[in-house]
Amino acid sequence: MGRRPCCSKEINKGAWSREEDETLSKYVAIHGEGKWQKVAQNAGLKRCGKSCRQRWLNYLKPGIKRGDISEDEEDMIIRLHRLLGNRWALIAKRLPGRTDNEIKNYWNTNLSKKLQNQQQPPPPPSSSSSHKHKHNHVIVTPQATMPRRPKAVHHHNKIIFDDNNNNNSINCPCSDNEEASLADFLIDIDDDDQMLLANPIEEHSNDDNNNKVLLGLRKSSPSSSSSDQCNNKLLLSEKFDPLETLLDVELKRMASFLGLKN
DNA sequence: AACGATTACAACCGCTCACTT
DNA sequence: CAAGTGAGCGGTTGTAATCGT
């Protein structure tokens, strides 16, 4: 017993015609997004719902930018990819008007090759998964094993490395109602290199006065004085990715770099 | 000009997750 | 709690456009 086909056999495939685009646009303008299977049926489009959704989200939706990815956008894509891996939807959220599909295509056709060229010769084995970028940033190679859609973690995890007391703590006094995912975190803050784990070495330094690694500042919480206690500590707040994935990998690397035990 | 190779990108496909029943 | 369904996501493919010979 195989998987049920998502579409009937009598559907159009391939490039969308202008008439189909207009039909879909008008239908969505009147009825709104969602229920894509019904959109396909009710609008009289011989397309499957998934195809309608993709066409709308990637090309017809107002505000979608096409082509001409700027240097800033390119740089942002590289940085976000470094942190998030092939999670194009998350990356796209950080780039207004760009779609996951476009970014994915751009990466596959341009950036992956570009970076490949820049990274030659390959780093020595001792550097493990980190290597130098053109801006002298440390590249933390995203893990291929990262889940595509990590299960939501409703009570976000809080991790602190506090070098001062050598306490490799896993608990944080921050209030539990602070809901912030790493993705939200990245989206909410202003552009700032240090948010992207781009340069932990330079941020770290061996400054005895401030022997901490600061990856980013949590948005200030109006209610929680306890959250202040989290400041000046390595803190990542994560809702979407369980510890064993992105966060865990990154923190292990950071811990390794700091000479901390797991 | 013709033709093969390469590139760019739109679209398809299968998998997974969240929500509903 | 399990099954069904809708939607989102990312990998892959197909093909038009461009380039090189």
mmCIF file of C-alpha atoms (C1' of nucleotides) in Angstrom:
data_model
loop_
_atom_site.group_PDB
_atom_site.id
_atom_site.type_symbol
_atom_site.label_atom_id
_atom_site.label_comp_id
_atom_site.label_asym_id
_atom_site.label_seq_id
_atom_site.Cartn_x
_atom_site.Cartn_y
_atom_site.Cartn_z
ATOM 1 C CA MET A 1 0.000 0.000 0.000
ATOM 2 C CA GLY A 2 1.759 3.040 -1.243
ATOM 3 C CA ARG A 3 1.516 6.635 -0.394
ATOM 4 C CA ARG A 4 -1.629 8.331 -1.533
ATOM 5 C CA PRO A 5 -0.858 10.733 -4.367
ATOM 6 C CA CYS A 6 -1.407 14.293 -3.314
ATOM 7 C CA CYS A 7 -2.906 15.257 -6.620
ATOM 8 C CA SER A 8 -5.211 13.780 -9.166
ATOM 9 C CA LYS A 9 -3.828 12.705 -12.471
ATOM 10 C CA GLU A 10 -5.601 15.471 -14.348
ATOM 11 C CA ILE A 11 -3.336 18.287 -13.367
ATOM 12 C CA ASN A 12 -1.086 20.625 -15.208
ATOM 13 C CA LYS A 13 2.589 20.446 -14.550
ATOM 14 C CA GLY A 14 5.511 22.607 -15.463
ATOM 15 C CA ALA A 15 5.643 26.322 -15.873
ATOM 16 C CA TRP A 16 2.666 28.390 -14.862
ATOM 17 C CA SER A 17 0.897 30.368 -17.548
ATOM 18 C CA ARG A 18 -0.057 33.997 -17.114
ATOM 19 C CA GLU A 19 -3.710 32.983 -16.997
ATOM 20 C CA GLU A 20 -3.050 30.554 -14.182
ATOM 21 C CA ASP A 21 -1.114 33.200 -12.280
ATOM 22 C CA GLU A 22 -3.965 35.662 -12.650
ATOM 23 C CA THR A 23 -6.525 33.114 -11.592
ATOM 24 C CA LEU A 24 -4.553 32.184 -8.519
ATOM 25 C CA SER A 25 -3.802 35.788 -7.605
ATOM 26 C CA LYS A 26 -7.443 36.801 -7.871
ATOM 27 C CA TYR A 27 -8.606 33.845 -5.851
ATOM 28 C CA VAL A 28 -6.118 34.453 -3.051
ATOM 29 C CA ALA A 29 -6.889 38.168 -3.061
ATOM 30 C CA ILE A 30 -10.542 37.365 -2.425
ATOM 31 C CA HIS A 31 -10.365 34.316 -0.207
ATOM 32 C CA GLY A 32 -6.953 34.634 1.379
ATOM 33 C CA GLU A 33 -4.184 32.113 1.762
ATOM 34 C CA GLY A 34 -4.561 28.626 3.103
ATOM 35 C CA LYS A 35 -6.598 25.559 2.235
ATOM 36 C CA TRP A 36 -4.547 25.161 -0.866
ATOM 37 C CA GLN A 37 -6.277 22.022 -2.006
ATOM 38 C CA LYS A 38 -9.512 23.954 -2.101
ATOM 39 C CA VAL A 39 -7.852 26.869 -3.804
ATOM 40 C CA ALA A 40 -6.884 24.578 -6.625
ATOM 41 C CA GLN A 41 -10.391 23.142 -6.857
ATOM 42 C CA ASN A 42 -12.431 26.269 -6.332
ATOM 43 C CA ALA A 43 -10.344 28.503 -8.527
ATOM 44 C CA GLY A 44 -10.634 26.035 -11.350
ATOM 45 C CA LEU A 45 -6.913 25.521 -11.573
ATOM 46 C CA LYS A 46 -5.734 22.163 -12.781
ATOM 47 C CA ARG A 47 -2.907 22.276 -10.314
ATOM 48 C CA CYS A 48 -2.286 20.499 -7.071
ATOM 49 C CA GLY A 49 -2.593 22.469 -3.871
ATOM 50 C CA LYS A 50 1.076 22.287 -3.144
ATOM 51 C CA SER A 51 1.854 23.736 -6.512
ATOM 52 C CA CYS A 52 -0.568 26.617 -5.917
ATOM 53 C CA ARG A 53 0.940 27.314 -2.546
ATOM 54 C CA GLN A 54 4.450 27.320 -3.900
ATOM 55 C CA ARG A 55 3.570 29.504 -6.831
ATOM 56 C CA TRP A 56 1.866 32.019 -4.597
ATOM 57 C CA LEU A 57 4.494 32.125 -1.899
ATOM 58 C CA ASN A 58 7.473 32.207 -4.210
ATOM 59 C CA TYR A 59 6.311 34.427 -7.044
ATOM 60 C CA LEU A 60 2.854 35.909 -6.826
ATOM 61 C CA LYS A 61 2.665 37.119 -3.260
ATOM 62 C CA PRO A 62 3.043 40.887 -3.033
ATOM 63 C CA GLY A 63 6.407 42.018 -1.771
ATOM 64 C CA ILE A 64 8.430 39.242 -3.296
ATOM 65 C CA LYS A 65 11.720 40.512 -4.668
ATOM 66 C CA ARG A 66 13.139 38.885 -7.733
ATOM 67 C CA GLY A 67 16.787 38.615 -8.638
ATOM 68 C CA ASP A 68 19.600 41.053 -7.938
ATOM 69 C CA ILE A 69 20.662 39.752 -4.595
ATOM 70 C CA SER A 70 22.758 42.494 -3.085
ATOM 71 C CA GLU A 71 26.144 42.042 -1.462
ATOM 72 C CA ASP A 72 24.587 42.677 1.903
ATOM 73 C CA GLU A 73 21.995 40.030 1.309
ATOM 74 C CA GLU A 74 24.623 37.641 0.066
ATOM 75 C CA ASP A 75 26.730 38.209 3.123
ATOM 76 C CA MET A 76 23.725 37.684 5.324
ATOM 77 C CA ILE A 77 22.889 34.445 3.570
ATOM 78 C CA ILE A 78 26.405 33.181 4.089
ATOM 79 C CA ARG A 79 26.390 34.070 7.743
ATOM 80 C CA LEU A 80 22.994 32.628 8.404
ATOM 81 C CA HIS A 81 23.832 29.479 6.517
ATOM 82 C CA ARG A 82 26.948 29.151 8.580
ATOM 83 C CA LEU A 83 24.810 29.174 11.662
ATOM 84 C CA LEU A 84 21.635 27.470 10.572
ATOM 85 C CA GLY A 85 22.725 25.170 7.802
ATOM 86 C CA ASN A 86 20.310 24.382 5.004
ATOM 87 C CA ARG A 87 17.327 25.740 6.825
ATOM 88 C CA TRP A 88 16.311 27.969 4.005
ATOM 89 C CA ALA A 89 12.995 28.961 5.451
ATOM 90 C CA LEU A 90 14.660 30.351 8.550
ATOM 91 C CA ILE A 91 17.241 32.130 6.473
ATOM 92 C CA ALA A 92 14.533 33.564 4.251
ATOM 93 C CA LYS A 93 12.743 35.027 7.245
ATOM 94 C CA ARG A 94 15.794 37.156 7.837
ATOM 95 C CA LEU A 95 15.738 38.517 4.304
ATOM 96 C CA PRO A 96 12.541 40.422 3.621
ATOM 97 C CA GLY A 97 11.104 39.777 0.197
ATOM 98 C CA ARG A 98 13.263 36.752 -0.432
ATOM 99 C CA THR A 99 11.899 33.254 -0.482
ATOM 100 C CA ASP A 100 13.423 30.074 0.758
ATOM 101 C CA ASN A 101 13.394 28.682 -2.742
ATOM 102 C CA GLU A 102 15.241 31.635 -4.174
ATOM 103 C CA ILE A 103 17.840 31.594 -1.440
ATOM 104 C CA LYS A 104 18.295 27.880 -1.815
ATOM 105 C CA ASN A 105 18.773 28.220 -5.543
ATOM 106 C CA TYR A 106 21.127 31.120 -5.112
ATOM 107 C CA TRP A 107 23.151 29.171 -2.635
ATOM 108 C CA ASN A 108 23.351 26.089 -4.778
ATOM 109 C CA THR A 109 24.249 27.926 -7.944
ATOM 110 C CA ASN A 110 26.446 30.719 -6.643
ATOM 111 C CA LEU A 111 27.486 30.744 -3.047
ATOM 112 C CA SER A 112 28.386 27.123 -2.528
ATOM 113 C CA LYS A 113 30.840 27.290 -5.402
ATOM 114 C CA LYS A 114 32.105 30.682 -4.378
ATOM 115 C CA LEU A 115 32.818 29.540 -0.853
ATOM 116 C CA GLN A 116 34.339 26.343 -2.095
ATOM 117 C CA ASN A 117 36.827 28.331 -4.107
ATOM 118 C CA GLN A 118 37.571 30.643 -1.213
ATOM 119 C CA GLN A 119 38.242 27.781 1.127
ATOM 120 C CA GLN A 120 41.064 26.327 -0.888
ATOM 121 C CA PRO A 121 43.496 25.079 0.138
ATOM 122 C CA PRO A 122 41.532 22.991 2.615
ATOM 123 C CA PRO A 123 42.149 23.607 6.294
ATOM 124 C CA PRO A 124 44.530 21.375 8.196
ATOM 125 C CA PRO A 125 42.942 18.409 9.964
ATOM 126 C CA SER A 126 43.583 19.910 13.380
ATOM 127 C CA SER A 127 41.098 22.663 12.689
ATOM 128 C CA SER A 128 38.316 20.079 12.674
ATOM 129 C CA SER A 129 35.119 21.636 11.471
ATOM 130 C CA SER A 130 36.133 25.233 11.749
ATOM 131 C CA HIS A 131 38.008 27.172 9.161
ATOM 132 C CA LYS A 132 38.776 30.711 8.181
ATOM 133 C CA HIS A 133 36.505 32.847 6.134
ATOM 134 C CA LYS A 134 37.507 35.731 3.924
ATOM 135 C CA HIS A 135 36.695 38.095 6.761
ATOM 136 C CA ASN A 136 38.781 36.045 9.136
ATOM 137 C CA HIS A 137 35.654 34.781 10.771
ATOM 138 C CA VAL A 138 35.610 31.280 12.048
ATOM 139 C CA ILE A 139 33.247 29.224 10.033
ATOM 140 C CA VAL A 140 31.293 26.767 12.049
ATOM 141 C CA THR A 141 30.221 24.233 9.525
ATOM 142 C CA PRO A 142 26.569 23.385 9.959
ATOM 143 C CA GLN A 143 25.837 19.807 10.706
ATOM 144 C CA ALA A 144 24.406 17.703 7.979
ATOM 145 C CA THR A 145 22.479 15.813 10.580
ATOM 146 C CA MET A 146 20.487 18.833 11.583
ATOM 147 C CA PRO A 147 16.810 17.992 11.474
ATOM 148 C CA ARG A 148 14.857 19.585 8.707
ATOM 149 C CA ARG A 149 12.013 20.624 10.921
ATOM 150 C CA PRO A 150 13.134 20.281 14.452
ATOM 151 C CA LYS A 151 10.281 19.593 16.756
ATOM 152 C CA ALA A 152 9.139 22.583 18.676
ATOM 153 C CA VAL A 153 10.348 22.744 22.224
ATOM 154 C CA HIS A 154 7.777 24.650 24.160
ATOM 155 C CA HIS A 155 9.860 25.299 27.203
ATOM 156 C CA HIS A 156 12.946 26.724 25.695
ATOM 157 C CA ASN A 157 16.272 25.464 26.813
ATOM 158 C CA LYS A 158 18.710 27.715 28.492
ATOM 159 C CA ILE A 159 22.388 27.190 28.510
ATOM 160 C CA ILE A 160 25.011 29.158 30.294
ATOM 161 C CA PHE A 161 28.717 28.801 30.298
ATOM 162 C CA ASP A 162 30.051 30.841 33.123
ATOM 163 C CA ASP A 163 33.780 30.774 33.075
ATOM 164 C CA ASN A 164 34.142 32.765 36.206
ATOM 165 C CA ASN A 165 33.081 30.047 38.529
ATOM 166 C CA ASN A 166 33.947 27.332 36.083
ATOM 167 C CA ASN A 167 30.427 26.186 36.380
ATOM 168 C CA ASN A 168 29.345 24.605 33.184
ATOM 169 C CA SER A 169 25.784 25.237 34.141
ATOM 170 C CA ILE A 170 22.793 24.180 32.182
ATOM 171 C CA ASN A 171 20.234 26.108 34.146
ATOM 172 C CA CYS A 172 19.447 29.722 33.897
ATOM 173 C CA PRO A 173 17.485 31.925 36.235
ATOM 174 C CA CYS A 174 15.686 33.528 33.368
ATOM 175 C CA SER A 175 11.950 33.408 33.599
ATOM 176 C CA ASP A 176 10.253 30.623 31.754
ATOM 177 C CA ASN A 177 7.747 32.783 30.021
ATOM 178 C CA GLU A 178 10.406 34.340 27.920
ATOM 179 C CA GLU A 179 9.623 32.718 24.654
ATOM 180 C CA ALA A 180 12.421 33.160 22.216
ATOM 181 C CA SER A 181 13.692 30.848 19.590
ATOM 182 C CA LEU A 182 17.047 31.171 18.016
ATOM 183 C CA ALA A 183 15.313 32.068 14.805
ATOM 184 C CA ASP A 184 13.189 34.701 16.485
ATOM 185 C CA PHE A 185 16.262 35.900 18.216
ATOM 186 C CA LEU A 186 18.056 36.384 14.964
ATOM 187 C CA ILE A 187 15.105 38.032 13.352
ATOM 188 C CA ASP A 188 14.415 40.431 16.144
ATOM 189 C CA ILE A 189 17.816 41.845 16.664
ATOM 190 C CA ASP A 190 19.626 44.339 14.559
ATOM 191 C CA ASP A 191 22.306 43.194 12.227
ATOM 192 C CA ASP A 192 25.281 42.398 14.306
ATOM 193 C CA ASP A 193 28.114 40.106 13.466
ATOM 194 C CA GLN A 194 28.474 38.760 16.919
ATOM 195 C CA MET A 195 24.978 37.418 16.840
ATOM 196 C CA LEU A 196 25.849 34.991 14.147
ATOM 197 C CA LEU A 197 28.502 33.036 15.933
ATOM 198 C CA ALA A 198 30.703 34.336 13.235
ATOM 199 C CA ASN A 199 33.598 35.209 15.353
ATOM 200 C CA PRO A 200 33.698 33.549 18.733
ATOM 201 C CA ILE A 201 37.458 33.574 18.884
ATOM 202 C CA GLU A 202 37.753 37.278 18.488
ATOM 203 C CA GLU A 203 34.932 37.894 20.876
ATOM 204 C CA HIS A 204 36.383 35.563 23.407
ATOM 205 C CA SER A 205 39.923 36.792 23.721
ATOM 206 C CA ASN A 206 41.735 36.110 26.946
ATOM 207 C CA ASP A 207 40.517 39.046 28.804
ATOM 208 C CA ASP A 208 40.657 38.223 32.478
ATOM 209 C CA ASN A 209 38.438 41.110 33.296
ATOM 210 C CA ASN A 210 35.687 39.707 31.257
ATOM 211 C CA ASN A 211 36.350 36.089 30.870
ATOM 212 C CA LYS A 212 33.175 35.306 29.061
ATOM 213 C CA VAL A 213 32.028 34.617 25.609
ATOM 214 C CA LEU A 214 29.200 36.759 24.499
ATOM 215 C CA LEU A 215 27.318 35.419 21.586
ATOM 216 C CA GLY A 216 24.510 37.888 21.786
ATOM 217 C CA LEU A 217 22.367 39.835 24.108
ATOM 218 C CA ARG A 218 18.940 38.666 24.943
ATOM 219 C CA LYS A 219 16.274 41.194 24.325
ATOM 220 C CA SER A 220 15.751 42.984 27.556
ATOM 221 C CA SER A 221 12.850 41.629 29.448
ATOM 222 C CA PRO A 222 10.683 44.241 31.103
ATOM 223 C CA SER A 223 9.620 41.908 33.845
ATOM 224 C CA SER A 224 12.537 39.827 34.706
ATOM 225 C CA SER A 225 15.387 41.020 36.764
ATOM 226 C CA SER A 226 16.610 37.468 36.774
ATOM 227 C CA SER A 227 17.252 37.713 33.108
ATOM 228 C CA ASP A 228 19.837 40.295 33.915
ATOM 229 C CA GLN A 229 21.741 37.581 35.608
ATOM 230 C CA CYS A 230 22.098 35.959 32.266
ATOM 231 C CA ASN A 231 23.905 38.899 30.822
ATOM 232 C CA ASN A 232 27.603 38.587 30.233
ATOM 233 C CA LYS A 233 27.271 34.875 29.944
ATOM 234 C CA LEU A 234 27.139 32.682 26.958
ATOM 235 C CA LEU A 235 23.487 32.268 26.528
ATOM 236 C CA LEU A 236 21.461 30.785 23.818
ATOM 237 C CA SER A 237 17.748 30.541 23.983
ATOM 238 C CA GLU A 238 16.278 27.968 21.712
ATOM 239 C CA LYS A 239 12.784 26.819 21.083
ATOM 240 C CA PHE A 240 12.874 25.062 17.778
ATOM 241 C CA ASP A 241 16.008 23.027 18.050
ATOM 242 C CA PRO A 242 16.422 20.449 20.755
ATOM 243 C CA LEU A 243 19.731 20.378 22.527
ATOM 244 C CA GLU A 244 20.990 17.413 20.661
ATOM 245 C CA THR A 245 20.926 19.308 17.408
ATOM 246 C CA LEU A 246 22.050 22.784 16.578
ATOM 247 C CA LEU A 247 22.463 24.078 20.048
ATOM 248 C CA ASP A 248 24.229 21.051 21.283
ATOM 249 C CA VAL A 249 26.628 20.992 18.424
ATOM 250 C CA GLU A 250 27.423 24.646 18.698
ATOM 251 C CA LEU A 251 27.810 24.551 22.424
ATOM 252 C CA LYS A 252 30.022 21.509 22.289
ATOM 253 C CA ARG A 253 32.241 23.323 19.882
ATOM 254 C CA MET A 254 32.301 26.368 22.054
ATOM 255 C CA ALA A 255 32.978 24.269 25.111
ATOM 256 C CA SER A 256 35.735 22.496 23.311
ATOM 257 C CA PHE A 257 37.206 25.778 22.262
ATOM 258 C CA LEU A 258 37.014 27.091 25.793
ATOM 259 C CA GLY A 259 38.564 23.968 27.165
ATOM 260 C CA LEU A 260 35.471 23.056 29.099
ATOM 261 C CA LYS A 261 34.359 19.537 29.628
ATOM 262 C CA ASN A 262 31.038 18.491 28.203
ATOM 263 C "C1'" DA B 1 25.563 29.466 -37.575
ATOM 264 C "C1'" DA B 2 25.398 25.118 -35.224
ATOM 265 C "C1'" DC B 3 25.987 22.359 -31.503
ATOM 266 C "C1'" DG B 4 27.307 20.646 -27.020
ATOM 267 C "C1'" DA B 5 28.279 22.087 -22.246
ATOM 268 C "C1'" DT B 6 27.169 24.749 -18.485
ATOM 269 C "C1'" DT B 7 24.348 27.655 -15.640
ATOM 270 C "C1'" DA B 8 20.238 29.445 -13.423
ATOM 271 C "C1'" DC B 9 16.022 28.843 -11.608
ATOM 272 C "C1'" DA B 10 11.097 27.336 -11.552
ATOM 273 C "C1'" DA B 11 8.752 23.554 -10.198
ATOM 274 C "C1'" DC B 12 8.169 18.874 -8.505
ATOM 275 C "C1'" DC B 13 8.475 15.424 -5.015
ATOM 276 C "C1'" DG B 14 8.705 13.104 -0.723
ATOM 277 C "C1'" DC B 15 9.168 13.623 4.021
ATOM 278 C "C1'" DT B 16 7.905 15.588 8.398
ATOM 279 C "C1'" DC B 17 5.252 18.090 11.639
ATOM 280 C "C1'" DA B 18 1.107 20.209 13.643
ATOM 281 C "C1'" DC B 19 -3.515 20.170 14.063
ATOM 282 C "C1'" DT B 20 -8.065 18.061 13.956
ATOM 283 C "C1'" DT B 21 -11.258 14.420 14.541
ATOM 284 C "C1'" DC C 1 -4.160 7.894 21.694
ATOM 285 C "C1'" DA C 2 -4.306 6.907 16.781
ATOM 286 C "C1'" DA C 3 -5.447 8.092 12.220
ATOM 287 C "C1'" DG C 4 -6.261 11.481 8.781
ATOM 288 C "C1'" DT C 5 -5.251 15.787 6.687
ATOM 289 C "C1'" DG C 6 -3.165 20.189 5.536
ATOM 290 C "C1'" DA C 7 0.806 22.679 5.300
ATOM 291 C "C1'" DG C 8 5.778 23.604 5.459
ATOM 292 C "C1'" DC C 9 10.297 22.384 4.268
ATOM 293 C "C1'" DG C 10 14.374 21.030 1.736
ATOM 294 C "C1'" DG C 11 16.387 17.978 -1.887
ATOM 295 C "C1'" DT C 12 16.177 17.131 -6.549
ATOM 296 C "C1'" DT C 13 14.940 17.516 -11.334
ATOM 297 C "C1'" DG C 14 13.677 19.557 -15.793
ATOM 298 C "C1'" DT C 15 14.424 22.954 -18.935
ATOM 299 C "C1'" DA C 16 15.255 27.500 -20.881
ATOM 300 C "C1'" DA C 17 18.979 30.616 -21.371
ATOM 301 C "C1'" DT C 18 23.673 31.473 -21.949
ATOM 302 C "C1'" DC C 19 28.363 30.439 -23.066
ATOM 303 C "C1'" DG C 20 32.236 28.378 -25.461
ATOM 304 C "C1'" DT C 21 34.096 26.096 -29.340
#
